[in-house]
């Protein structure tokens, strides 16, 4: 250890270089932390969820039955600023139809999942079973179904639901 101290005293340039490198690394870390901290108030994040809508019926004999009505898709703004959604719904990625996802549009109703969503707000879009099945029949069984949203700044959000075959089977089952 004594030899190392004597060597450092004799080679002042080495000690200065070592201290300069340490100072430069600490400065770079400080710059990165300050940039990340400055961007926090402008963070944009969206959480996508979906669920099956089920209707329950009671007939004149007091027998309760149920039927699958469709799929609902939710977008929850978990960021710190408003997001202007241009599309919220389902999309399919099929290798035979190109790389871009194909958006599923509703046939029976108007698409309502557009507009500005503030932090902690939820936007929803509902699809009837017949609309989803009609659209899914156009794709191969191995195509992937996604919950999909896009905003006015061009950012796309995806959350996987499963393959077309699985979604079609889920929607085709009748509830009892």
PDB file of C-alpha atoms in Angstrom:
ATOM      1  CA  UNK A   1       0.000   0.000   0.000  1.00  0.00           C
ATOM      2  CA  UNK A   2       2.845   2.356   0.791  1.00  0.00           C
ATOM      3  CA  UNK A   3       4.297   1.727  -2.656  1.00  0.00           C
ATOM      4  CA  UNK A   4       1.000   2.669  -4.305  1.00  0.00           C
ATOM      5  CA  UNK A   5       0.856   5.965  -2.361  1.00  0.00           C
ATOM      6  CA  UNK A   6       4.433   6.799  -3.306  1.00  0.00           C
ATOM      7  CA  UNK A   7       3.705   5.947  -6.966  1.00  0.00           C
ATOM      8  CA  UNK A   8       0.608   8.224  -6.970  1.00  0.00           C
ATOM      9  CA  UNK A   9       2.651  11.061  -5.422  1.00  0.00           C
ATOM     10  CA  UNK A  10       5.305  10.698  -8.109  1.00  0.00           C
ATOM     11  CA  UNK A  11       2.700  10.520 -10.927  1.00  0.00           C
ATOM     12  CA  UNK A  12       0.447  13.518 -10.305  1.00  0.00           C
ATOM     13  CA  UNK A  13      -1.033  13.327 -13.800  1.00  0.00           C
ATOM     14  CA  UNK A  14      -2.539   9.906 -13.053  1.00  0.00           C
ATOM     15  CA  UNK A  15      -4.338  11.147  -9.936  1.00  0.00           C
ATOM     16  CA  UNK A  16      -5.621  14.245 -11.802  1.00  0.00           C
ATOM     17  CA  UNK A  17      -6.869  12.076 -14.679  1.00  0.00           C
ATOM     18  CA  UNK A  18      -8.629   9.710 -12.243  1.00  0.00           C
ATOM     19  CA  UNK A  19     -10.344  12.597 -10.440  1.00  0.00           C
ATOM     20  CA  UNK A  20     -11.345  14.194 -13.776  1.00  0.00           C
ATOM     21  CA  UNK A  21     -12.951  10.953 -14.990  1.00  0.00           C
ATOM     22  CA  UNK A  22     -14.877  10.579 -11.710  1.00  0.00           C
ATOM     23  CA  UNK A  23     -16.086  14.212 -11.970  1.00  0.00           C
ATOM     24  CA  UNK A  24     -17.171  13.744 -15.594  1.00  0.00           C
ATOM     25  CA  UNK A  25     -19.125  10.556 -14.783  1.00  0.00           C
ATOM     26  CA  UNK A  26     -20.881  12.276 -11.856  1.00  0.00           C
ATOM     27  CA  UNK A  27     -21.761  15.263 -14.078  1.00  0.00           C
ATOM     28  CA  UNK A  28     -23.268  12.989 -16.749  1.00  0.00           C
ATOM     29  CA  UNK A  29     -25.345  11.174 -14.113  1.00  0.00           C
ATOM     30  CA  UNK A  30     -26.585  14.510 -12.721  1.00  0.00           C
ATOM     31  CA  UNK A  31     -27.598  15.706 -16.200  1.00  0.00           C
ATOM     32  CA  UNK A  32     -29.508  12.479 -16.937  1.00  0.00           C
ATOM     33  CA  UNK A  33     -31.352  12.622 -13.597  1.00  0.00           C
ATOM     34  CA  UNK A  34     -32.337  16.266 -14.104  1.00  0.00           C
ATOM     35  CA  UNK A  35     -33.658  15.592 -17.628  1.00  0.00           C
ATOM     36  CA  UNK A  36     -35.744  12.628 -16.413  1.00  0.00           C
ATOM     37  CA  UNK A  37     -37.089  14.708 -13.514  1.00  0.00           C
ATOM     38  CA  UNK A  38     -37.992  17.572 -15.862  1.00  0.00           C
ATOM     39  CA  UNK A  39     -39.982  15.202 -18.110  1.00  0.00           C
ATOM     40  CA  UNK A  40     -42.068  13.682 -15.289  1.00  0.00           C
ATOM     41  CA  UNK A  41     -44.941  16.198 -15.462  1.00  0.00           C
ATOM     42  CA  UNK A  42     -45.336  15.398 -19.186  1.00  0.00           C
ATOM     43  CA  UNK A  43     -45.386  11.603 -18.846  1.00  0.00           C
ATOM     44  CA  UNK A  44     -47.960   9.920 -21.083  1.00  0.00           C
ATOM     45  CA  UNK A  45     -49.247   6.419 -20.278  1.00  0.00           C
ATOM     46  CA  UNK A  46     -52.380   4.440 -21.082  1.00  0.00           C
ATOM     47  CA  UNK A  47     -53.583   1.137 -19.606  1.00  0.00           C
ATOM     48  CA  UNK A  48     -55.840  -1.008 -21.805  1.00  0.00           C
ATOM     49  CA  UNK A  49     -58.292  -3.593 -20.458  1.00  0.00           C
ATOM     50  CA  UNK A  50     -61.208  -5.594 -21.821  1.00  0.00           C
ATOM     51  CA  UNK A  51     -64.061  -7.723 -20.538  1.00  0.00           C
ATOM     52  CA  UNK A  52     -67.019  -9.693 -21.870  1.00  0.00           C
ATOM     53  CA  UNK A  53     -70.475  -8.125 -21.473  1.00  0.00           C
ATOM     54  CA  UNK A  54     -73.103 -10.593 -20.211  1.00  0.00           C
ATOM     55  CA  UNK A  55     -76.857  -9.931 -20.113  1.00  0.00           C
ATOM     56  CA  UNK A  56     -79.073 -11.766 -17.623  1.00  0.00           C
ATOM     57  CA  UNK A  57     -82.752 -12.480 -18.336  1.00  0.00           C
ATOM     58  CA  UNK A  58     -85.605 -13.728 -16.191  1.00  0.00           C
ATOM     59  CA  UNK A  59     -88.556 -15.309 -17.982  1.00  0.00           C
ATOM     60  CA  UNK A  60     -92.157 -15.698 -16.820  1.00  0.00           C
ATOM     61  CA  UNK A  61     -91.302 -18.970 -15.028  1.00  0.00           C
ATOM     62  CA  UNK A  62     -88.629 -17.181 -12.944  1.00  0.00           C
ATOM     63  CA  UNK A  63     -85.865 -19.014 -14.786  1.00  0.00           C
ATOM     64  CA  UNK A  64     -82.725 -16.904 -15.064  1.00  0.00           C
ATOM     65  CA  UNK A  65     -80.605 -17.256 -18.181  1.00  0.00           C
ATOM     66  CA  UNK A  66     -77.689 -15.299 -19.565  1.00  0.00           C
ATOM     67  CA  UNK A  67     -76.301 -14.412 -22.937  1.00  0.00           C
ATOM     68  CA  UNK A  68     -73.003 -12.987 -24.104  1.00  0.00           C
ATOM     69  CA  UNK A  69     -73.671  -9.478 -25.433  1.00  0.00           C
ATOM     70  CA  UNK A  70     -70.167  -8.560 -26.625  1.00  0.00           C
ATOM     71  CA  UNK A  71     -66.773  -7.183 -25.653  1.00  0.00           C
ATOM     72  CA  UNK A  72     -65.987  -3.877 -23.989  1.00  0.00           C
ATOM     73  CA  UNK A  73     -62.598  -2.189 -24.223  1.00  0.00           C
ATOM     74  CA  UNK A  74     -61.376   0.381 -21.675  1.00  0.00           C
ATOM     75  CA  UNK A  75     -58.517   2.882 -21.828  1.00  0.00           C
ATOM     76  CA  UNK A  76     -57.363   4.343 -18.510  1.00  0.00           C
ATOM     77  CA  UNK A  77     -55.056   7.357 -18.554  1.00  0.00           C
ATOM     78  CA  UNK A  78     -52.402   6.571 -15.931  1.00  0.00           C
ATOM     79  CA  UNK A  79     -50.081   9.338 -17.117  1.00  0.00           C
ATOM     80  CA  UNK A  80     -49.797  12.938 -15.959  1.00  0.00           C
ATOM     81  CA  UNK A  81     -51.252  14.763 -18.982  1.00  0.00           C
ATOM     82  CA  UNK A  82     -54.224  14.666 -21.333  1.00  0.00           C
ATOM     83  CA  UNK A  83     -54.211  12.204 -24.233  1.00  0.00           C
ATOM     84  CA  UNK A  84     -56.272  12.801 -27.387  1.00  0.00           C
ATOM     85  CA  UNK A  85     -57.422   9.352 -28.534  1.00  0.00           C
ATOM     86  CA  UNK A  86     -58.052   8.945 -32.257  1.00  0.00           C
ATOM     87  CA  UNK A  87     -59.039   5.250 -31.981  1.00  0.00           C
ATOM     88  CA  UNK A  88     -59.951   2.877 -29.167  1.00  0.00           C
ATOM     89  CA  UNK A  89     -61.034  -0.658 -29.892  1.00  0.00           C
ATOM     90  CA  UNK A  90     -59.890  -4.024 -31.181  1.00  0.00           C
ATOM     91  CA  UNK A  91     -57.264  -4.688 -33.830  1.00  0.00           C
ATOM     92  CA  UNK A  92     -55.943  -7.771 -35.610  1.00  0.00           C
ATOM     93  CA  UNK A  93     -52.374  -8.496 -36.651  1.00  0.00           C
ATOM     94  CA  UNK A  94     -52.299 -11.088 -39.378  1.00  0.00           C
ATOM     95  CA  UNK A  95     -49.142 -11.915 -41.319  1.00  0.00           C
ATOM     96  CA  UNK A  96     -51.136 -12.406 -44.517  1.00  0.00           C
ATOM     97  CA  UNK A  97     -52.624  -8.873 -44.310  1.00  0.00           C
ATOM     98  CA  UNK A  98     -49.354  -6.982 -43.827  1.00  0.00           C
ATOM     99  CA  UNK A  99     -47.465  -5.677 -40.800  1.00  0.00           C
ATOM    100  CA  UNK A 100     -49.862  -2.934 -39.715  1.00  0.00           C
ATOM    101  CA  UNK A 101     -52.738  -3.843 -37.376  1.00  0.00           C
ATOM    102  CA  UNK A 102     -56.206  -3.891 -38.905  1.00  0.00           C
ATOM    103  CA  UNK A 103     -58.712  -1.969 -36.800  1.00  0.00           C
ATOM    104  CA  UNK A 104     -62.091  -3.575 -36.144  1.00  0.00           C
ATOM    105  CA  UNK A 105     -64.898  -1.099 -36.716  1.00  0.00           C
ATOM    106  CA  UNK A 106     -68.429  -1.538 -35.457  1.00  0.00           C
ATOM    107  CA  UNK A 107     -71.133  -2.248 -38.000  1.00  0.00           C
ATOM    108  CA  UNK A 108     -74.253  -1.693 -35.900  1.00  0.00           C
ATOM    109  CA  UNK A 109     -73.227   1.401 -33.948  1.00  0.00           C
ATOM    110  CA  UNK A 110     -71.008   4.474 -34.065  1.00  0.00           C
ATOM    111  CA  UNK A 111     -67.457   4.323 -32.663  1.00  0.00           C
ATOM    112  CA  UNK A 112     -67.405   6.347 -29.418  1.00  0.00           C
ATOM    113  CA  UNK A 113     -63.898   5.758 -28.063  1.00  0.00           C
ATOM    114  CA  UNK A 114     -62.409   8.990 -29.415  1.00  0.00           C
ATOM    115  CA  UNK A 115     -61.602  12.277 -27.731  1.00  0.00           C
ATOM    116  CA  UNK A 116     -59.524  13.750 -24.947  1.00  0.00           C
ATOM    117  CA  UNK A 117     -58.948  11.626 -21.872  1.00  0.00           C
ATOM    118  CA  UNK A 118     -57.641  13.428 -18.776  1.00  0.00           C
ATOM    119  CA  UNK A 119     -55.416  11.775 -16.137  1.00  0.00           C
ATOM    120  CA  UNK A 120     -57.288   9.061 -14.162  1.00  0.00           C
ATOM    121  CA  UNK A 121     -60.222   9.125 -16.632  1.00  0.00           C
ATOM    122  CA  UNK A 122     -61.593   6.066 -18.419  1.00  0.00           C
ATOM    123  CA  UNK A 123     -62.879   5.843 -22.010  1.00  0.00           C
ATOM    124  CA  UNK A 124     -64.822   2.782 -23.170  1.00  0.00           C
ATOM    125  CA  UNK A 125     -65.840   1.193 -26.449  1.00  0.00           C
ATOM    126  CA  UNK A 126     -68.305  -1.718 -26.708  1.00  0.00           C
ATOM    127  CA  UNK A 127     -68.588  -4.231 -29.542  1.00  0.00           C
ATOM    128  CA  UNK A 128     -71.600  -6.459 -30.109  1.00  0.00           C
ATOM    129  CA  UNK A 129     -70.862 -10.167 -30.489  1.00  0.00           C
ATOM    130  CA  UNK A 130     -72.171 -10.237 -34.078  1.00  0.00           C
ATOM    131  CA  UNK A 131     -69.887  -7.330 -35.091  1.00  0.00           C
ATOM    132  CA  UNK A 132     -66.790  -8.991 -33.642  1.00  0.00           C
ATOM    133  CA  UNK A 133     -67.559 -12.404 -35.136  1.00  0.00           C
ATOM    134  CA  UNK A 134     -68.294 -10.858 -38.554  1.00  0.00           C
ATOM    135  CA  UNK A 135     -64.899  -9.096 -38.532  1.00  0.00           C
ATOM    136  CA  UNK A 136     -62.947 -12.053 -37.117  1.00  0.00           C
ATOM    137  CA  UNK A 137     -64.180 -14.371 -39.885  1.00  0.00           C
ATOM    138  CA  UNK A 138     -62.112 -12.337 -42.363  1.00  0.00           C
ATOM    139  CA  UNK A 139     -58.823 -13.396 -40.729  1.00  0.00           C
ATOM    140  CA  UNK A 140     -56.927 -16.647 -40.241  1.00  0.00           C
ATOM    141  CA  UNK A 141     -57.335 -18.597 -36.996  1.00  0.00           C
ATOM    142  CA  UNK A 142     -53.720 -17.858 -35.997  1.00  0.00           C
ATOM    143  CA  UNK A 143     -54.001 -14.079 -36.284  1.00  0.00           C
ATOM    144  CA  UNK A 144     -53.571 -12.169 -33.025  1.00  0.00           C
ATOM    145  CA  UNK A 145     -56.300 -10.005 -31.481  1.00  0.00           C
ATOM    146  CA  UNK A 146     -55.212  -6.892 -29.582  1.00  0.00           C
ATOM    147  CA  UNK A 147     -56.816  -4.146 -27.576  1.00  0.00           C
ATOM    148  CA  UNK A 148     -55.602  -1.138 -29.528  1.00  0.00           C
ATOM    149  CA  UNK A 149     -55.527   2.618 -29.023  1.00  0.00           C
ATOM    150  CA  UNK A 150     -53.806   5.403 -30.925  1.00  0.00           C
ATOM    151  CA  UNK A 151     -53.452   9.077 -30.089  1.00  0.00           C
ATOM    152  CA  UNK A 152     -53.132  12.289 -32.058  1.00  0.00           C
ATOM    153  CA  UNK A 153     -49.342  12.301 -31.614  1.00  0.00           C
ATOM    154  CA  UNK A 154     -49.004   8.993 -33.466  1.00  0.00           C
ATOM    155  CA  UNK A 155     -48.302   6.768 -30.449  1.00  0.00           C
ATOM    156  CA  UNK A 156     -49.928   3.335 -30.517  1.00  0.00           C
ATOM    157  CA  UNK A 157     -50.851   1.267 -27.467  1.00  0.00           C
ATOM    158  CA  UNK A 158     -51.356  -2.520 -27.583  1.00  0.00           C
ATOM    159  CA  UNK A 159     -52.518  -5.172 -25.133  1.00  0.00           C
ATOM    160  CA  UNK A 160     -52.828  -8.780 -26.322  1.00  0.00           C
ATOM    161  CA  UNK A 161     -56.166 -10.612 -26.020  1.00  0.00           C
ATOM    162  CA  UNK A 162     -55.279 -13.876 -27.740  1.00  0.00           C
ATOM    163  CA  UNK A 163     -55.612 -15.552 -31.104  1.00  0.00           C
ATOM    164  CA  UNK A 164     -58.662 -15.237 -33.353  1.00  0.00           C
ATOM    165  CA  UNK A 165     -59.617 -18.874 -32.755  1.00  0.00           C
ATOM    166  CA  UNK A 166     -59.720 -18.409 -28.965  1.00  0.00           C
ATOM    167  CA  UNK A 167     -61.726 -15.159 -29.114  1.00  0.00           C
ATOM    168  CA  UNK A 168     -64.244 -16.682 -31.567  1.00  0.00           C
ATOM    169  CA  UNK A 169     -64.705 -19.701 -29.281  1.00  0.00           C
ATOM    170  CA  UNK A 170     -65.264 -17.443 -26.259  1.00  0.00           C
ATOM    171  CA  UNK A 171     -67.854 -15.372 -28.101  1.00  0.00           C
ATOM    172  CA  UNK A 172     -69.638 -18.387 -29.602  1.00  0.00           C
ATOM    173  CA  UNK A 173     -70.307 -20.045 -26.223  1.00  0.00           C
ATOM    174  CA  UNK A 174     -73.805 -19.470 -24.935  1.00  0.00           C
ATOM    175  CA  UNK A 175     -74.077 -18.746 -21.223  1.00  0.00           C
ATOM    176  CA  UNK A 176     -76.594 -20.742 -19.154  1.00  0.00           C
TER     177      UNK A 176
END
